[in-house]
Structures are given as structure tokens and as C-alpha cells.
mmCIF file of C-alpha atoms in Angstrom:
data_model
loop_
_atom_site.group_PDB
_atom_site.id
_atom_site.type_symbol
_atom_site.label_atom_id
_atom_site.label_comp_id
_atom_site.label_asym_id
_atom_site.label_seq_id
_atom_site.Cartn_x
_atom_site.Cartn_y
_atom_site.Cartn_z
ATOM 1 C CA MET Q 1421 265.512 24.747 198.263
ATOM 2 C CA HIS Q 1422 263.027 24.107 201.568
ATOM 3 C CA ASP Q 1423 261.423 20.470 200.961
ATOM 4 C CA SER Q 1424 258.371 20.459 203.128
ATOM 5 C CA SER Q 1425 256.722 17.421 201.533
ATOM 6 C CA ASN Q 1426 259.537 15.136 202.539
ATOM 7 C CA THR Q 1427 258.670 14.205 206.311
ATOM 8 C CA SER Q 1428 259.709 10.511 206.126
ATOM 9 C CA GLY Q 1429 263.416 11.311 206.815
ATOM 10 C CA LEU Q 1430 264.414 9.505 203.531
ATOM 11 C CA SER Q 1431 266.786 10.869 200.844
ATOM 12 C CA ALA Q 1432 265.096 12.500 198.062
ATOM 13 C CA ASP Q 1433 265.908 9.798 195.839
ATOM 14 C CA ARG Q 1434 264.478 7.007 197.907
ATOM 15 C CA GLU Q 1435 261.529 9.435 198.507
ATOM 16 C CA VAL Q 1436 260.819 9.350 195.135
ATOM 17 C CA ALA Q 1437 261.155 5.637 194.747
ATOM 18 C CA SER Q 1438 258.908 5.065 197.594
ATOM 19 C CA LEU Q 1439 256.437 7.633 196.163
ATOM 20 C CA LEU Q 1440 256.654 5.878 192.237
ATOM 21 C CA ASN Q 1441 256.347 2.305 194.080
ATOM 22 C CA ARG Q 1442 253.106 3.342 195.855
ATOM 23 C CA LEU Q 1443 251.915 4.927 192.431
ATOM 24 C CA GLU Q 1444 252.846 1.683 190.747
ATOM 25 C CA GLN Q 1445 250.859 -0.519 193.015
ATOM 26 C CA SER Q 1446 247.965 1.532 192.898
ATOM 27 C CA ARG Q 1447 248.303 1.482 188.788
ATOM 28 C CA ARG Q 1448 248.470 -2.254 189.031
ATOM 29 C CA GLY Q 1449 245.162 -2.312 191.043
ATOM 30 C CA ALA Q 1450 243.667 0.002 188.567
ATOM 31 C CA THR Q 1451 244.938 -2.334 185.644
ATOM 32 C CA ALA Q 1452 243.733 -5.588 187.257
ATOM 33 C CA ASN Q 1453 240.254 -4.373 187.237
ATOM 34 C CA ALA Q 1454 240.650 -2.713 183.605
ATOM 35 C CA LYS Q 1455 238.923 -4.468 180.424
ATOM 36 C CA LEU Q 1456 242.589 -5.073 178.882
ATOM 37 C CA GLY Q 1457 245.640 -6.823 180.435
ATOM 38 C CA ALA Q 1458 248.979 -4.715 180.742
ATOM 39 C CA ALA Q 1459 250.238 -6.141 177.559
ATOM 40 C CA ASP Q 1460 247.206 -5.447 175.484
ATOM 41 C CA ALA Q 1461 246.771 -2.004 176.601
ATOM 42 C CA ARG Q 1462 250.543 -1.427 176.187
ATOM 43 C CA ILE Q 1463 250.502 -2.546 172.500
ATOM 44 C CA LEU Q 1464 247.209 -0.483 171.900
ATOM 45 C CA TRP Q 1465 248.577 2.473 173.560
ATOM 46 C CA LEU Q 1466 251.585 2.449 170.969
ATOM 47 C CA LEU Q 1467 249.138 1.784 168.093
ATOM 48 C CA SER Q 1468 246.392 4.221 168.811
ATOM 49 C CA GLY Q 1469 248.767 6.885 167.407
ATOM 50 C CA GLY Q 1470 247.278 5.818 164.064
ATOM 51 C CA GLU Q 1471 250.465 4.447 162.482
ATOM 52 C CA GLU Q 1472 250.721 0.860 161.602
ATOM 53 C CA TYR Q 1473 253.822 -0.857 162.904
ATOM 54 C CA THR Q 1474 255.871 -4.231 162.132
ATOM 55 C CA LEU Q 1475 256.530 -6.529 164.903
ATOM 56 C CA ARG Q 1476 259.993 -5.219 164.722
ATOM 57 C CA ASP Q 1477 258.911 -1.831 165.001
ATOM 58 C CA ILE Q 1478 256.524 -2.410 168.068
ATOM 59 C CA SER Q 1479 259.586 -4.289 169.546
ATOM 60 C CA ASP Q 1480 261.530 -0.953 169.044
ATOM 61 C CA LYS Q 1481 259.224 1.216 170.411
ATOM 62 C CA LEU Q 1482 258.344 -0.528 173.428
ATOM 63 C CA ASN Q 1483 261.790 -1.540 174.277
ATOM 64 C CA LEU Q 1484 260.939 -5.198 174.504
ATOM 65 C CA GLU Q 1485 262.242 -8.546 173.013
ATOM 66 C CA GLN Q 1486 261.302 -9.482 169.825
ATOM 67 C CA SER Q 1487 260.098 -12.784 171.053
ATOM 68 C CA THR Q 1488 257.863 -11.220 173.784
ATOM 69 C CA VAL Q 1489 256.282 -8.662 171.344
ATOM 70 C CA ASN Q 1490 255.603 -11.702 169.003
ATOM 71 C CA ARG Q 1491 253.770 -13.486 171.512
ATOM 72 C CA GLN Q 1492 251.921 -10.464 172.810
ATOM 73 C CA VAL Q 1493 250.817 -8.960 169.455
ATOM 74 C CA ASN Q 1494 249.751 -12.386 168.196
ATOM 75 C CA ALA Q 1495 247.790 -13.172 171.448
ATOM 76 C CA ALA Q 1496 246.121 -9.556 170.887
ATOM 77 C CA VAL Q 1497 245.021 -10.365 167.193
ATOM 78 C CA LYS Q 1498 243.708 -13.820 168.539
ATOM 79 C CA ALA Q 1499 241.759 -12.063 171.054
ATOM 80 C CA GLY Q 1500 240.271 -9.270 168.466
ATOM 81 C CA TYR Q 1501 242.128 -6.200 169.911
ATOM 82 C CA VAL Q 1502 244.554 -5.937 166.862
ATOM 83 C CA GLU Q 1503 244.452 -6.436 163.187
ATOM 84 C CA LYS Q 1504 247.301 -7.472 160.789
ATOM 85 C CA LYS Q 1505 247.543 -7.106 157.253
ATOM 86 C CA ARG Q 1506 250.434 -6.960 154.509
ATOM 87 C CA SER Q 1507 251.952 -3.843 154.045
ATOM 88 C CA ARG Q 1508 252.216 -2.665 150.042
ATOM 89 C CA ALA Q 1509 255.320 -0.571 151.493
ATOM 90 C CA ARG Q 1510 256.999 -3.688 153.481
ATOM 91 C CA ALA Q 1511 257.369 -7.093 153.214
ATOM 92 C CA ALA Q 1512 256.283 -7.582 156.748
ATOM 93 C CA TRP Q 1513 253.025 -7.889 158.353
ATOM 94 C CA VAL Q 1514 251.618 -4.486 159.820
ATOM 95 C CA PHE Q 1515 249.357 -4.225 162.892
ATOM 96 C CA SER Q 1516 246.854 -1.525 164.130
ATOM 97 C CA PRO Q 1517 244.064 -1.436 166.632
ATOM 98 C CA SER Q 1518 240.629 -3.383 165.516
ATOM 99 C CA ALA Q 1519 237.471 -1.533 166.386
ATOM 100 C CA GLU Q 1520 237.103 -3.910 169.430
ATOM 101 C CA GLY Q 1521 240.473 -2.877 170.555
ATOM 102 C CA LYS Q 1522 240.001 0.760 170.080
ATOM 103 C CA GLU Q 1523 236.686 0.457 172.387
ATOM 104 C CA ARG Q 1524 238.265 -1.084 175.090
ATOM 105 C CA PHE Q 1525 241.237 0.820 175.002
ATOM 106 C CA ASP Q 1526 239.592 3.782 175.006
ATOM 107 C CA ALA Q 1527 237.475 2.801 178.299
ATOM 108 C CA ASP Q 1528 240.488 1.794 180.060
ATOM 109 C CA LEU Q 1529 242.255 5.185 179.110
ATOM 110 C CA ASP Q 1530 239.344 7.288 180.510
ATOM 111 C CA MET Q 1531 239.448 5.288 183.435
ATOM 112 C CA HIS Q 1532 243.023 5.616 184.156
ATOM 113 C CA LEU Q 1533 243.142 9.125 183.033
ATOM 114 C CA GLY Q 1534 240.211 10.073 185.601
ATOM 115 C CA PHE Q 1535 242.536 8.579 188.431
ATOM 116 C CA TYR Q 1536 245.141 10.972 187.301
ATOM 117 C CA ALA Q 1537 242.681 13.817 187.086
ATOM 118 C CA ARG Q 1538 241.666 13.130 190.503
ATOM 119 C CA GLY Q 1539 245.245 13.045 191.698
ATOM 120 C CA LEU Q 1540 245.976 16.329 189.959
ATOM 121 C CA ALA Q 1541 242.853 17.451 191.689
ATOM 122 C CA GLU Q 1542 244.808 18.149 194.968
ATOM 123 C CA LEU Q 1543 246.652 20.726 193.402
ATOM 124 C CA ASP Q 1544 245.903 24.192 192.057
ATOM 125 C CA GLU Q 1545 246.202 24.930 188.348
ATOM 126 C CA SER Q 1546 249.764 26.514 188.824
ATOM 127 C CA GLU Q 1547 250.953 23.794 190.997
ATOM 128 C CA GLN Q 1548 249.900 21.150 188.078
ATOM 129 C CA THR Q 1549 251.893 23.247 185.802
ATOM 130 C CA ALA Q 1550 255.023 23.133 188.147
ATOM 131 C CA PHE Q 1551 254.166 19.595 189.013
ATOM 132 C CA ILE Q 1552 254.075 18.401 185.018
ATOM 133 C CA ASP Q 1553 257.021 20.673 184.327
ATOM 134 C CA LEU Q 1554 259.083 19.279 187.291
ATOM 135 C CA LEU Q 1555 258.152 15.628 186.555
ATOM 136 C CA THR Q 1556 259.238 16.045 182.767
ATOM 137 C CA ARG Q 1557 262.863 17.283 184.206
ATOM 138 C CA VAL Q 1558 263.214 14.257 186.652
ATOM 139 C CA VAL Q 1559 261.778 11.742 183.798
ATOM 140 C CA GLY Q 1560 264.090 13.265 181.002
ATOM 141 C CA GLY Q 1561 267.221 12.967 183.807
ATOM 142 C CA TYR Q 1562 266.346 9.214 184.887
ATOM 143 C CA GLU Q 1563 266.227 8.285 181.003
ATOM 144 C CA ALA Q 1564 269.303 10.152 180.289
ATOM 145 C CA ALA Q 1565 271.165 8.137 183.542
ATOM 146 C CA ILE Q 1566 269.695 4.967 182.065
ATOM 147 C CA ARG Q 1567 270.954 5.680 178.538
ATOM 148 C CA THR Q 1568 274.665 5.951 179.623
ATOM 149 C CA GLU Q 1569 274.629 2.065 180.776
ATOM 150 C CA SER Q 1570 275.776 -0.318 178.240
ATOM 151 C CA TRP Q 1571 272.831 -2.299 178.507
ATOM 152 C CA SER Q 1572 270.477 0.426 177.722
ATOM 153 C CA ARG Q 1573 267.941 -0.507 174.528
ATOM 154 C CA ILE Q 1574 266.405 3.661 175.211
#
């Protein structure tokens, strides 16, 4: 297959790593100017699905250490972004977004999605579909490779 987009002379894996690094640098810049910090946004992204989660659930879903999740979720509760309550079905606390957390998360999400939409606007509709299909396959392959490692938690 002919690859006209790789003009840097790098191997395909290095070119992808370079492009993803550029994307991550841009994302960090956007995140630094968002209403929520990265930890709060990550937690609210998970909680935005409508389900309530325990700290253990959040740790498992985000693939983070329990102590990290405890600290970050408790900080989000203290900031007013997340609410906690006792579950009738479980002995543990369960967490959900507060009205303020949802409002801030939605505003930040709209900002970030706008940036992705601007990037995708560089492609026509068929290219967008192909890009998403190809990116889905690449991410799936990357995840599969990570899963083979003894340290993997995904």
C-alpha cells in the first residue's frame, strides 16, 4: 500500500508515535484551559454514563491505583463536582456527578469535541469514516499488545 502521508522518513510506528505525541501536547494545552482538571474530567467522563460507581469500580474502570482514585474522587467531592451516597444494594459509597460537575464537564466536552470536529473537518465524509475505522483497528491492536504484558491491567 502506498503511503503518501509519511514524508518524515520515520518508520510507520515512529510516525504514529510522533503524531500521537503532537495530539497529546495539543490536548494538554486545551486541558490546561478547561474548567476541570484532568483528574476531575476523567472521573466525570466515567460517571457521565448515568451509572453510579464505587471507588473500587472507578479504580477498575480507569485502570488506576485505588489510592489514586480515593484521593481524586474525594477531591472532586470536596470541590462539588461529584456526589456520594450510600447504596442500598452495596455497603460501599457510590458516586455520581453533581449538577455543577455535569455542567462543567459538558462545557469542557463541548470545547474538546469542537477541536476534534475542526480536525475532522480537514477530511471529507468518506475519509472521516475511513479514518475512524482505521484508528479503531490501530487502537484495538495497541490494546491487544498491551494485554499480553504481565503488568497489564486492561
